[in-house]
Short mmCIF file of C-alpha atoms in Angstrom, two decimals:
data_model
loop_
_atom_site.label_atom_id
_atom_site.label_comp_id
_atom_site.label_asym_id
_atom_site.label_seq_id
_atom_site.Cartn_x
_atom_site.Cartn_y
_atom_site.Cartn_z
CA UNK A 1 -20.49 15.03 16.56
CA UNK A 2 -18.53 15.00 13.32
CA UNK A 3 -15.29 13.30 14.44
CA UNK A 4 -14.26 10.31 12.43
CA UNK A 5 -12.16 8.87 15.29
CA UNK A 6 -9.34 8.08 12.88
CA UNK A 7 -6.02 9.89 12.37
CA UNK A 8 -3.14 9.47 9.99
CA UNK A 9 0.38 10.08 11.28
CA UNK A 10 2.44 12.16 8.83
CA UNK A 11 6.17 12.73 8.71
CA UNK A 12 6.72 16.38 9.49
CA UNK A 13 7.91 17.48 6.06
CA UNK A 14 4.78 16.17 4.31
CA UNK A 15 3.10 19.30 5.71
CA UNK A 16 6.23 21.46 5.99
CA UNK A 17 8.95 21.24 3.40
CA UNK A 18 10.62 24.22 5.07
CA UNK A 19 12.03 21.70 7.60
CA UNK A 20 13.77 19.74 4.87
CA UNK A 21 17.49 20.18 4.12
CA UNK A 22 17.62 22.99 1.58
CA UNK A 23 18.80 21.14 -1.53
CA UNK A 24 16.30 18.33 -0.95
CA UNK A 25 13.06 20.30 -0.49
CA UNK A 26 10.58 19.51 -3.29
CA UNK A 27 7.86 22.08 -2.51
CA UNK A 28 7.72 25.58 -1.04
CA UNK A 29 5.39 24.43 1.76
CA UNK A 30 3.31 21.26 2.01
CA UNK A 31 2.90 18.59 -0.69
CA UNK A 32 -0.21 20.06 -2.39
CA UNK A 33 -1.41 16.90 -4.16
CA UNK A 34 -1.24 14.93 -0.97
CA UNK A 35 -3.22 17.54 0.96
CA UNK A 36 -5.86 17.54 -1.73
CA UNK A 37 -6.23 13.79 -1.54
CA UNK A 38 -6.38 13.87 2.27
CA UNK A 39 -8.87 16.80 2.43
CA UNK A 40 -11.98 14.69 1.84
CA UNK A 41 -10.79 11.47 3.46
CA UNK A 42 -12.35 12.06 6.88
CA UNK A 43 -8.98 11.39 8.50
CA UNK A 44 -7.46 13.68 11.06
CA UNK A 45 -3.77 14.51 10.44
CA UNK A 46 -1.12 14.22 13.12
CA UNK A 47 2.14 15.90 12.13
CA UNK A 48 5.09 14.10 13.65
CA UNK A 49 7.97 16.28 14.99
CA UNK A 50 11.11 16.82 12.88
CA UNK A 51 14.06 15.48 14.88
CA UNK A 52 16.61 16.63 12.26
CA UNK A 53 15.54 20.24 12.62
CA UNK A 54 15.25 19.97 16.39
CA UNK A 55 18.78 18.45 16.53
CA UNK A 56 20.68 20.56 13.98
CA UNK A 57 18.36 23.40 12.92
CA UNK A 58 17.22 24.40 9.46
CA UNK A 59 20.58 25.30 8.02
CA UNK A 60 22.02 21.77 8.16
CA UNK A 61 23.71 19.68 5.48
CA UNK A 62 22.30 16.42 4.26
CA UNK A 63 23.34 13.46 6.40
CA UNK A 64 23.01 9.65 6.20
CA UNK A 65 21.44 7.25 8.67
CA UNK A 66 24.92 6.33 9.88
CA UNK A 67 25.92 10.00 10.42
CA UNK A 68 22.78 10.49 12.59
CA UNK A 69 23.37 7.22 14.39
CA UNK A 70 24.80 8.53 17.66
CA UNK A 71 23.42 7.94 21.19
CA UNK A 72 22.14 11.50 21.61
CA UNK A 73 20.16 11.46 18.35
CA UNK A 74 18.74 8.04 19.01
CA UNK A 75 17.72 9.20 22.50
CA UNK A 76 16.08 12.33 21.03
CA UNK A 77 14.01 10.19 18.70
CA UNK A 78 12.92 7.87 21.56
CA UNK A 79 11.88 10.89 23.57
CA UNK A 80 9.87 12.31 20.65
CA UNK A 81 8.22 8.92 20.06
CA UNK A 82 7.17 8.76 23.73
CA UNK A 83 5.67 12.25 23.37
CA UNK A 84 3.71 11.12 20.27
CA UNK A 85 2.60 8.02 22.14
CA UNK A 86 1.36 10.13 25.03
CA UNK A 87 -0.59 12.38 22.65
CA UNK A 88 -2.15 9.36 20.94
CA UNK A 89 -3.08 7.80 24.27
CA UNK A 90 -4.94 10.97 25.17
CA UNK A 91 -6.69 10.91 21.78
CA UNK A 92 -7.59 7.23 22.28
CA UNK A 93 -9.36 8.13 25.57
CA UNK A 94 -11.88 10.02 23.41
CA UNK A 95 -12.10 7.21 20.86
CA UNK A 96 -9.61 8.44 18.25
CA UNK A 97 -7.06 5.97 16.93
CA UNK A 98 -4.18 6.09 14.36
CA UNK A 99 -4.98 4.07 11.29
CA UNK A 100 -1.73 4.55 9.26
CA UNK A 101 1.52 6.36 8.93
CA UNK A 102 3.07 8.22 5.98
CA UNK A 103 6.91 8.28 5.92
CA UNK A 104 9.47 9.69 3.54
CA UNK A 105 11.31 7.14 1.43
CA UNK A 106 15.10 7.10 1.85
CA UNK A 107 15.02 9.54 4.80
CA UNK A 108 17.54 8.76 7.49
CA UNK A 109 14.90 9.72 10.07
CA UNK A 110 11.43 9.23 8.55
CA UNK A 111 11.61 6.29 6.16
CA UNK A 112 9.29 3.38 6.96
CA UNK A 113 10.52 1.06 4.22
CA UNK A 114 13.91 -0.35 3.41
CA UNK A 115 16.16 0.84 6.23
CA UNK A 116 13.68 2.32 8.69
CA UNK A 117 14.68 5.90 9.76
CA UNK A 118 15.59 6.76 13.31
CA UNK A 119 12.25 8.37 14.30
CA UNK A 120 10.26 5.62 12.65
CA UNK A 121 12.31 2.97 14.52
CA UNK A 122 11.41 4.67 17.79
CA UNK A 123 7.79 5.13 16.68
CA UNK A 124 7.63 1.41 15.86
CA UNK A 125 8.90 0.56 19.37
CA UNK A 126 6.44 2.79 21.21
CA UNK A 127 3.43 3.68 19.00
CA UNK A 128 2.73 1.41 16.14
CA UNK A 129 0.50 -1.53 16.67
CA UNK A 130 1.50 -4.69 14.86
CA UNK A 131 0.60 -4.40 11.23
CA UNK A 132 -0.28 -0.67 11.15
CA UNK A 133 -0.39 0.24 7.49
CA UNK A 134 2.30 2.59 6.19
CA UNK A 135 3.28 4.27 3.00
CA UNK A 136 6.47 6.11 2.10
CA UNK A 137 6.43 9.14 -0.20
CA UNK A 138 8.96 8.09 -2.83
CA UNK A 139 12.31 9.82 -3.26
CA UNK A 140 11.40 10.81 -6.80
CA UNK A 141 8.18 12.53 -5.69
CA UNK A 142 8.29 15.95 -7.32
CA UNK A 143 8.70 14.57 -10.81
CA UNK A 144 5.29 15.04 -12.56
CA UNK A 145 5.25 11.43 -13.88
CA UNK A 146 6.19 10.01 -10.46
CA UNK A 147 3.65 12.25 -8.77
CA UNK A 148 0.88 10.88 -10.99
CA UNK A 149 1.76 7.27 -10.27
CA UNK A 150 2.10 7.89 -6.56
CA UNK A 151 -1.12 9.88 -6.37
CA UNK A 152 -3.05 6.93 -7.73
CA UNK A 153 -1.46 4.54 -5.23
CA UNK A 154 -1.96 7.03 -2.40
CA UNK A 155 -5.64 7.57 -3.32
CA UNK A 156 -6.21 3.79 -3.22
CA UNK A 157 -4.34 3.43 0.07
CA UNK A 158 -6.38 6.25 1.74
CA UNK A 159 -9.59 4.63 0.50
CA UNK A 160 -8.49 1.26 1.92
CA UNK A 161 -7.83 2.95 5.34
CA UNK A 162 -11.47 4.01 5.29
CA UNK A 163 -12.54 0.53 4.57
CA UNK A 164 -10.23 -1.01 7.20
CA UNK A 165 -8.37 -3.02 4.55
CA UNK A 166 -5.23 -0.98 4.22
CA UNK A 167 -1.90 -2.62 3.66
CA UNK A 168 1.64 -1.29 3.74
CA UNK A 169 3.44 0.03 0.74
CA UNK A 170 5.46 -3.13 0.32
CA UNK A 171 2.24 -5.03 -0.19
CA UNK A 172 0.52 -2.59 -2.54
CA UNK A 173 3.21 -1.32 -4.89
CA UNK A 174 5.74 -4.05 -5.38
CA UNK A 175 5.62 -7.73 -4.79
CA UNK A 176 8.68 -8.75 -2.82
CA UNK A 177 8.68 -5.70 -0.59
CA UNK A 178 10.67 -3.21 -2.58
CA UNK A 179 9.48 0.15 -3.81
CA UNK A 180 9.39 1.23 -7.42
CA UNK A 181 11.90 4.06 -7.53
#
């Protein structure tokens, strides 16, 4: 059997930029550099659902955390997080466990750092074990210089997941818990 027994949870738009609000998409499909780095990692990839697209569709305008902060949207995120948790419980029954989560920096739904996004708040309540390593793709990802810096951090973070020593972004990129945008 060739299963690694380890999966990485990915914000939906890491693999599908077509779900991103039109003016904010940074790629035509997936983030290619990230896929290249993940390809040989031995990690399975679990694409999280996109609550923004499920809620408002693909032709929506950019919105803030506060604009999404209504009972119906919060409930949708909790429901999706429960579905993800159910999926991961079924995976765990065969020995597969999540080892980290990749969010989207500054996203009102999928940010792990700073103000945690709505889905990631719900995921943290239902899925994430205490101390699960996380990393946000920075807001300036798409700029060639930023991509190079992030790729190096990401490569090291993925390697540390394999070694069981991974830490969260706030620990690896910036003392004091900030990010380096």
